[in-house]
mmCIF file of C-alpha atoms in Angstrom:
data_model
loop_
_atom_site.group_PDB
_atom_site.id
_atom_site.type_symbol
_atom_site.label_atom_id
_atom_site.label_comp_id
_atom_site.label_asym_id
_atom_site.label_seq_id
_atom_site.Cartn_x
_atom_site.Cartn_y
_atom_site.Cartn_z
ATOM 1 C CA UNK A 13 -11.764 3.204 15.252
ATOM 2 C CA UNK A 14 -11.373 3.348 11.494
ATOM 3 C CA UNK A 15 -10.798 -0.006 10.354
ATOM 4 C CA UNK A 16 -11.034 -2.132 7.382
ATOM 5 C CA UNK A 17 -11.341 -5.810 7.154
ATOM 6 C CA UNK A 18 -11.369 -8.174 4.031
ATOM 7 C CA UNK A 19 -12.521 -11.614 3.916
ATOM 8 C CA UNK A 20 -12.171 -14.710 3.037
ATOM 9 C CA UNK A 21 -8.219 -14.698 4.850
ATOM 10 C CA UNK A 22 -7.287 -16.957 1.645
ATOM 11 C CA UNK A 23 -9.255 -18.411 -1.474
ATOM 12 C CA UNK A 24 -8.112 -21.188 -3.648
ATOM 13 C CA UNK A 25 -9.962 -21.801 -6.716
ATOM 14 C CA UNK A 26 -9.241 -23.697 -10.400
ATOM 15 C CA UNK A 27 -8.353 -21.877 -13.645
ATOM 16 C CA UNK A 28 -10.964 -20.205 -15.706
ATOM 17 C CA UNK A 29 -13.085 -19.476 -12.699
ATOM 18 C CA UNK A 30 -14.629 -16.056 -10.861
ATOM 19 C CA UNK A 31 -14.081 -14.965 -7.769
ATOM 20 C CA UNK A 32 -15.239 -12.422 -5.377
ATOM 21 C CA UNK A 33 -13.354 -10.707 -2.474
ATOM 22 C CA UNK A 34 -14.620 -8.251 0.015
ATOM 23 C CA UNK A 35 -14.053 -5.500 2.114
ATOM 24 C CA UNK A 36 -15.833 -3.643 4.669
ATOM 25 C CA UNK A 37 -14.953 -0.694 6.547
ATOM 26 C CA UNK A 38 -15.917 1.534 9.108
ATOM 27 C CA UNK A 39 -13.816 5.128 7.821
ATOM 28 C CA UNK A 40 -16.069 7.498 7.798
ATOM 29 C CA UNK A 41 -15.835 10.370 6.109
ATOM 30 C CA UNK A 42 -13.336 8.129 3.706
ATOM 31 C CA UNK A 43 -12.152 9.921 0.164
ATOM 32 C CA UNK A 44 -11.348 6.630 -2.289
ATOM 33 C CA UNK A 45 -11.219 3.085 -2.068
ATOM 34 C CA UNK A 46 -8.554 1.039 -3.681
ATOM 35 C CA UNK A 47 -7.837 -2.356 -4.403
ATOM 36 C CA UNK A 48 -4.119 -3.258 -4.822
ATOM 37 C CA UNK A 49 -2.806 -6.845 -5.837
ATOM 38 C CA UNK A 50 0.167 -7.853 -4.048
ATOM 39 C CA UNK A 51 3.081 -10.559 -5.587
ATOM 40 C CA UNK A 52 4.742 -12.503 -2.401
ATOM 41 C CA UNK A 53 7.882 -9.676 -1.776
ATOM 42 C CA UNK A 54 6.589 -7.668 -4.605
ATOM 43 C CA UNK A 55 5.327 -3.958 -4.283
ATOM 44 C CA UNK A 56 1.838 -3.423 -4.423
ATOM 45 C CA UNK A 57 0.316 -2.677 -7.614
ATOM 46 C CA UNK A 58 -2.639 -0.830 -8.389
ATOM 47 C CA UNK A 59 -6.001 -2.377 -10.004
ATOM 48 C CA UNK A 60 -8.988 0.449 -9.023
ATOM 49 C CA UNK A 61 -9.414 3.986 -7.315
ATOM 50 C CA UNK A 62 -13.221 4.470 -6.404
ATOM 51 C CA UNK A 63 -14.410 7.800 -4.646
ATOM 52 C CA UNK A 64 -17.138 7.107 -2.756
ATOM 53 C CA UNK A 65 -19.687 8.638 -5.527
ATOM 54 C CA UNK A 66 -18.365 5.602 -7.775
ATOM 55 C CA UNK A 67 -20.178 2.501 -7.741
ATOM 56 C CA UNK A 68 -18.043 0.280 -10.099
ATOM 57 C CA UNK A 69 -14.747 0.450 -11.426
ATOM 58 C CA UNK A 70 -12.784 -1.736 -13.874
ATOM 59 C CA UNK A 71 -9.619 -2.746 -15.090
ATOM 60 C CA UNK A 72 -9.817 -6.056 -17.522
ATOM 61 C CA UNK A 73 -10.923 -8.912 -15.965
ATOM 62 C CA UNK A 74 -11.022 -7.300 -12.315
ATOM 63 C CA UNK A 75 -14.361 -5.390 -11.460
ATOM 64 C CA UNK A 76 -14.410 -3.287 -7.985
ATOM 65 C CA UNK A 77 -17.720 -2.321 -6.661
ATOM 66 C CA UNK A 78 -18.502 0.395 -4.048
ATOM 67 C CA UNK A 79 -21.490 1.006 -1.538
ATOM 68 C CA UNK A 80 -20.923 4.179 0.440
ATOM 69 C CA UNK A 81 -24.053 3.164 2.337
ATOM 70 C CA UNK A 82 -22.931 -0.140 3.403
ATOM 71 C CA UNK A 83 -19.326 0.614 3.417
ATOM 72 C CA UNK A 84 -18.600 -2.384 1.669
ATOM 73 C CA UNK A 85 -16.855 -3.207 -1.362
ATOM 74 C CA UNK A 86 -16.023 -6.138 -4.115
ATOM 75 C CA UNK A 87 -13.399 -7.085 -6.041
ATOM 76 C CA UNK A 88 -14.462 -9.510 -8.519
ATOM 77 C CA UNK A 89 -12.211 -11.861 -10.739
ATOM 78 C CA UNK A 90 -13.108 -12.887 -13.957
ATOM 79 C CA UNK A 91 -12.394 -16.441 -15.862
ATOM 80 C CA UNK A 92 -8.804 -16.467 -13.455
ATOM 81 C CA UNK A 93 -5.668 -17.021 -14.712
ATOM 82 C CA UNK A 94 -2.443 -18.569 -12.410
ATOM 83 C CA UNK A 95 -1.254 -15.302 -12.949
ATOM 84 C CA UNK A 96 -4.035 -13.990 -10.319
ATOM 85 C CA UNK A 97 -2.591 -15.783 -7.648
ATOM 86 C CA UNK A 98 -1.513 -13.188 -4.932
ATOM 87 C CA UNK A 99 -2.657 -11.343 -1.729
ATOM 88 C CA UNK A 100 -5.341 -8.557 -2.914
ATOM 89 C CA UNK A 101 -5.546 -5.992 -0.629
ATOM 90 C CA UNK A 102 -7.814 -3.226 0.522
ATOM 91 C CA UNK A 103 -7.268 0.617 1.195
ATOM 92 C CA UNK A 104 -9.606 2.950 2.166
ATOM 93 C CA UNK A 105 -8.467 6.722 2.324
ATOM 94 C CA UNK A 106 -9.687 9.120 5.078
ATOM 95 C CA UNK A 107 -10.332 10.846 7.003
ATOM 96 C CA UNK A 108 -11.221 13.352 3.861
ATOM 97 C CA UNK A 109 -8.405 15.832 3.707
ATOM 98 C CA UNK A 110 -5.624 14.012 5.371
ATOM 99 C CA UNK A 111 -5.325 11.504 2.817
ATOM 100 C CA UNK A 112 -4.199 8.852 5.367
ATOM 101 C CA UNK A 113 -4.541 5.060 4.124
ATOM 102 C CA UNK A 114 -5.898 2.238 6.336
ATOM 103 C CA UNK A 115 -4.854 -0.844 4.713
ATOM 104 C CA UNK A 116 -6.893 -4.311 5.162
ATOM 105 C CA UNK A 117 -5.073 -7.665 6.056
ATOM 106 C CA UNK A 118 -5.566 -8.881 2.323
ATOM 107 C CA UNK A 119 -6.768 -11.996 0.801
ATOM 108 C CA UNK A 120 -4.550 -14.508 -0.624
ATOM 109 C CA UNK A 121 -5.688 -15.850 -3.454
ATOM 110 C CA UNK A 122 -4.032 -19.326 -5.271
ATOM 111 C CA UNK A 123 -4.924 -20.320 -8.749
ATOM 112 C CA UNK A 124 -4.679 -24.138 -9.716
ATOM 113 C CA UNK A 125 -4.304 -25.436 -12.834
ATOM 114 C CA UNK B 20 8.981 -1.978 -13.409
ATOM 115 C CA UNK B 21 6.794 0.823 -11.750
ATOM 116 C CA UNK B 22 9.940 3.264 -12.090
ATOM 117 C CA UNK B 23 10.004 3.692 -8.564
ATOM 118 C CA UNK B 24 13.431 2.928 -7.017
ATOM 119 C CA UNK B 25 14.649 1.723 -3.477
ATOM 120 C CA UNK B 26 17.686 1.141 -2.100
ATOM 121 C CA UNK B 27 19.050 -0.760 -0.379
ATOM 122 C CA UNK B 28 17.483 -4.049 -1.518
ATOM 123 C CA UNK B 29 18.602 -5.759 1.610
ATOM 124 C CA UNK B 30 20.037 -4.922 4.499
ATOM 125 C CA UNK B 31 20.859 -6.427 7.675
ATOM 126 C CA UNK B 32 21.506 -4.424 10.941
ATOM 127 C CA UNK B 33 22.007 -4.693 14.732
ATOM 128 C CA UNK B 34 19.497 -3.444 17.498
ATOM 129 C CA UNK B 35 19.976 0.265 18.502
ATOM 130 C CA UNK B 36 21.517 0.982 14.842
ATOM 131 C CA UNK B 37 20.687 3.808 12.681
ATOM 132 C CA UNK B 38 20.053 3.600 8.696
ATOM 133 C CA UNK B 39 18.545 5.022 5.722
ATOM 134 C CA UNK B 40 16.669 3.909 3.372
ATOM 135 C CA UNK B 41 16.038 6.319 0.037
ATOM 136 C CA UNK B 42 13.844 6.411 -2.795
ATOM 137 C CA UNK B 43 13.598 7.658 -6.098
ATOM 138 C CA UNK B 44 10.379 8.567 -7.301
ATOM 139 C CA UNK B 45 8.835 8.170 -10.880
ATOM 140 C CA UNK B 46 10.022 10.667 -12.996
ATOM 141 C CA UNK B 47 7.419 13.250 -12.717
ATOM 142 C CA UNK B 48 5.946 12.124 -9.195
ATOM 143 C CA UNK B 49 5.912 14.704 -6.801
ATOM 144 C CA UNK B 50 4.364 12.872 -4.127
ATOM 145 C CA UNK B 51 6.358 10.286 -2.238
ATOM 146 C CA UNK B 52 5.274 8.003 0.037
ATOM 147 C CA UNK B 53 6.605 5.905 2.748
ATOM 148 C CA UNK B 54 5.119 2.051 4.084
ATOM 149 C CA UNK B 55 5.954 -0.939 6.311
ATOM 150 C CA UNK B 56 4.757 -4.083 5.560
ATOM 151 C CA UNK B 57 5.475 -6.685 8.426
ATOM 152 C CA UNK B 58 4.238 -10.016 8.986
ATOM 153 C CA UNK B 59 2.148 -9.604 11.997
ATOM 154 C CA UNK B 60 1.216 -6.019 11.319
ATOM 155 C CA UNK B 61 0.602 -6.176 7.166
ATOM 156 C CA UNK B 62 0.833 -2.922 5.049
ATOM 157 C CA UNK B 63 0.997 0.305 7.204
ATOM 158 C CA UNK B 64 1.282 3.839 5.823
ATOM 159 C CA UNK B 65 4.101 5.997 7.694
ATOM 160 C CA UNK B 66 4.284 9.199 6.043
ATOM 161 C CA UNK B 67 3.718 10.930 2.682
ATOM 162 C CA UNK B 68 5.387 13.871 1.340
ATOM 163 C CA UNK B 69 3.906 16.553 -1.725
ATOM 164 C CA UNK B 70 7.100 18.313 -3.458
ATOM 165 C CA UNK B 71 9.116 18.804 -0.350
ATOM 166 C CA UNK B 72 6.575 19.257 2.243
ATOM 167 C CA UNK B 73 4.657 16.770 4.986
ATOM 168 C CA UNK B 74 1.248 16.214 3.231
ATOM 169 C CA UNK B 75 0.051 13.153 5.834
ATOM 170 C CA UNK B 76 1.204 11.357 8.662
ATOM 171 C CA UNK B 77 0.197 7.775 9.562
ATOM 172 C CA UNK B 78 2.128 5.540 11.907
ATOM 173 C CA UNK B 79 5.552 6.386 12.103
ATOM 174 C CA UNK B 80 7.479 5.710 15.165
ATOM 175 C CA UNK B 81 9.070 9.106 16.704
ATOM 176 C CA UNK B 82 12.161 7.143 15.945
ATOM 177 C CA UNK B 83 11.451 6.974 12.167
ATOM 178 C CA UNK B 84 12.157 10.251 10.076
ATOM 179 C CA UNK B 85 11.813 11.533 6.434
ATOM 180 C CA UNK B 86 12.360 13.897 4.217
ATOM 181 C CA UNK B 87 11.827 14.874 0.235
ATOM 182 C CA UNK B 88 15.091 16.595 -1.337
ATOM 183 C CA UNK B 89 14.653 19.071 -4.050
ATOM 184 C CA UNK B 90 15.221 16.808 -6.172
ATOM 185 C CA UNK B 91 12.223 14.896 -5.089
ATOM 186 C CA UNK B 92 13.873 11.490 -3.738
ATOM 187 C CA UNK B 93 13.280 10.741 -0.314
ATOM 188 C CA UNK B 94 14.908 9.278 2.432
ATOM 189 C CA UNK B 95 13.536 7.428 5.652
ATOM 190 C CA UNK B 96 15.479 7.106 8.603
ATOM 191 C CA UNK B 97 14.923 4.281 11.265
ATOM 192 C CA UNK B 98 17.390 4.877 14.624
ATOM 193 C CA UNK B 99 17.672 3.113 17.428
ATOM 194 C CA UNK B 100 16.558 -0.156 15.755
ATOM 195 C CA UNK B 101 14.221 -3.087 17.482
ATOM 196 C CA UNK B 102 13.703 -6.397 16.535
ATOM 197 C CA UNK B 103 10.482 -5.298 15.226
ATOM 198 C CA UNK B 104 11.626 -2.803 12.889
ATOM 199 C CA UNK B 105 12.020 -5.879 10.995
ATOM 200 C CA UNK B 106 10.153 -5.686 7.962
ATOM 201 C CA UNK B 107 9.578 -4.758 4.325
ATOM 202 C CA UNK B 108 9.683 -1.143 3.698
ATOM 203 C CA UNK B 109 7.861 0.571 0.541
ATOM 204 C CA UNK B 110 8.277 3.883 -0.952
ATOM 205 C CA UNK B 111 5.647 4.916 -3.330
ATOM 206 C CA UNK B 112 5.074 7.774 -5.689
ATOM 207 C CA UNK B 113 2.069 9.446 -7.766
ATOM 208 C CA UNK B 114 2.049 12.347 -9.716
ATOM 209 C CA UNK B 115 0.486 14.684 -6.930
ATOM 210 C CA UNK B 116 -1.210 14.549 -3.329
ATOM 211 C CA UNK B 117 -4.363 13.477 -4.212
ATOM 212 C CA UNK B 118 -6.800 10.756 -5.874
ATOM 213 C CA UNK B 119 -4.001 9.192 -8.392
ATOM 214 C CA UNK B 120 -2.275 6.175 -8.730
ATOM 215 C CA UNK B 121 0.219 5.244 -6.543
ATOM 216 C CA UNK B 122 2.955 3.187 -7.832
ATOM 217 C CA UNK B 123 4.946 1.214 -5.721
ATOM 218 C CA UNK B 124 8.709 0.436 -5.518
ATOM 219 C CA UNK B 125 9.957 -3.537 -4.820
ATOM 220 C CA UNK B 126 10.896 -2.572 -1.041
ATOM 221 C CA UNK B 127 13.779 -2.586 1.098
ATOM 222 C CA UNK B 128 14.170 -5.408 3.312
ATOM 223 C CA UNK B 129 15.526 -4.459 6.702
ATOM 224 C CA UNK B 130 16.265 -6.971 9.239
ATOM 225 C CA UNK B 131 17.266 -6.195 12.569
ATOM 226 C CA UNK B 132 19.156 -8.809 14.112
#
């Protein structure tokens, strides 16, 4: 069964700290990984796209990481900002073709001050 | 403001109703995509559409429906309403059917009641 599970379930740490979040998945063949950050109520919003022939993608201060071997992948969260503070979720595409999305659980991440 | 648009906002309905929700997409955006994010259940993808036509199929109830005008907005139909129909819905839009960015719209809330 093509799943795709993200841990930790929820994260708190202090401003001006990194993070890392994960996500491992068992779709195989799979076409791109993305990581989305989601604002409680708020649409999803897009932070990477990796095809599996990517290892690392970034967008400012967030770094995604792929291994096609492992099928796992990072999201990692530089010097965080309260801003951060949402659920960050997972999506891997596949099978290849169908463009179908399997969507992790997310982590929920808080920011203190 | 990801330029996609949803309406309703909010909407409240009774078990065994019908009703429409409809999306604009980005101007631009051919592809349109439909999601349901519930508590138990998270993000799901239903359906996505490519200039009119069915590109991908995820999973929608047989009692769920869509469609892409023309004009490129979309509609999604939900009949015979459950309790559990109760959730966030999400159209989304990207400029075509494959490995782009997928912009999301803020979500209709449907509660069934």
């Amino acid at each position: 069964k093509n799943q795709v599970e993200q841990s930790p379930q929820s994260l708190i740490i202090l401003e001006g700290k990194n993070c890392t979040l994960q996500c491992n998945y068992t779709v195989s063949p799979f076409s791109n990984l993305r990581w989305y950050k989601q604002d409680t109520g708020r649409g999803p919003v897009s932070l990477t796209i990796m095809t599996f022939s990517e290892n690392t993608k970034s967008n400012g201060r967030y770094t995604a990481t792929l291994d096609a071997d492992t099928k796992q992948s990072s999201l990692h969260i530089t010097a965080s900002q309260l801003s951060d503070s949402a659920s960050y979720i997972c999506v891997v595409s596949g099978p290849q073709g169908t463009y179908k999305y399997i969507f992790g659980t997310g982590t929920r991440l808080k920011v203190l001050a | 403001d990801s330029g996609v648009t949803q309406t309703p906002k909010h909407l409240i309905t009774a078990t065994g109703q019908r009703v429409t929700l409809r999306c604009s997409p980005r101007s631009g955006d051919l592809s349109v995509y439909w999601y349901q994010q519930s508590l138990d259940q998270g993000l799901q993808f239903l359906i996505q559409y490519y200039n009119g036509e069915e590109r991908a199929k995820g999973n929608i109830l047989e009692r769920f429906s869509a469609q892409q005008f023309p004009d490129l907005h979309s509609e999604l139909n939900l009949s015979s309403l459950e309790l559990g129909d109760s959730a966030l819905y999400f159209c989304a839009s990207s400029v075509a059917a494959g490995i782009n960015t997928i912009y999301f719209g803020e979500g209709s809330w449907l509660t069934v009641v």
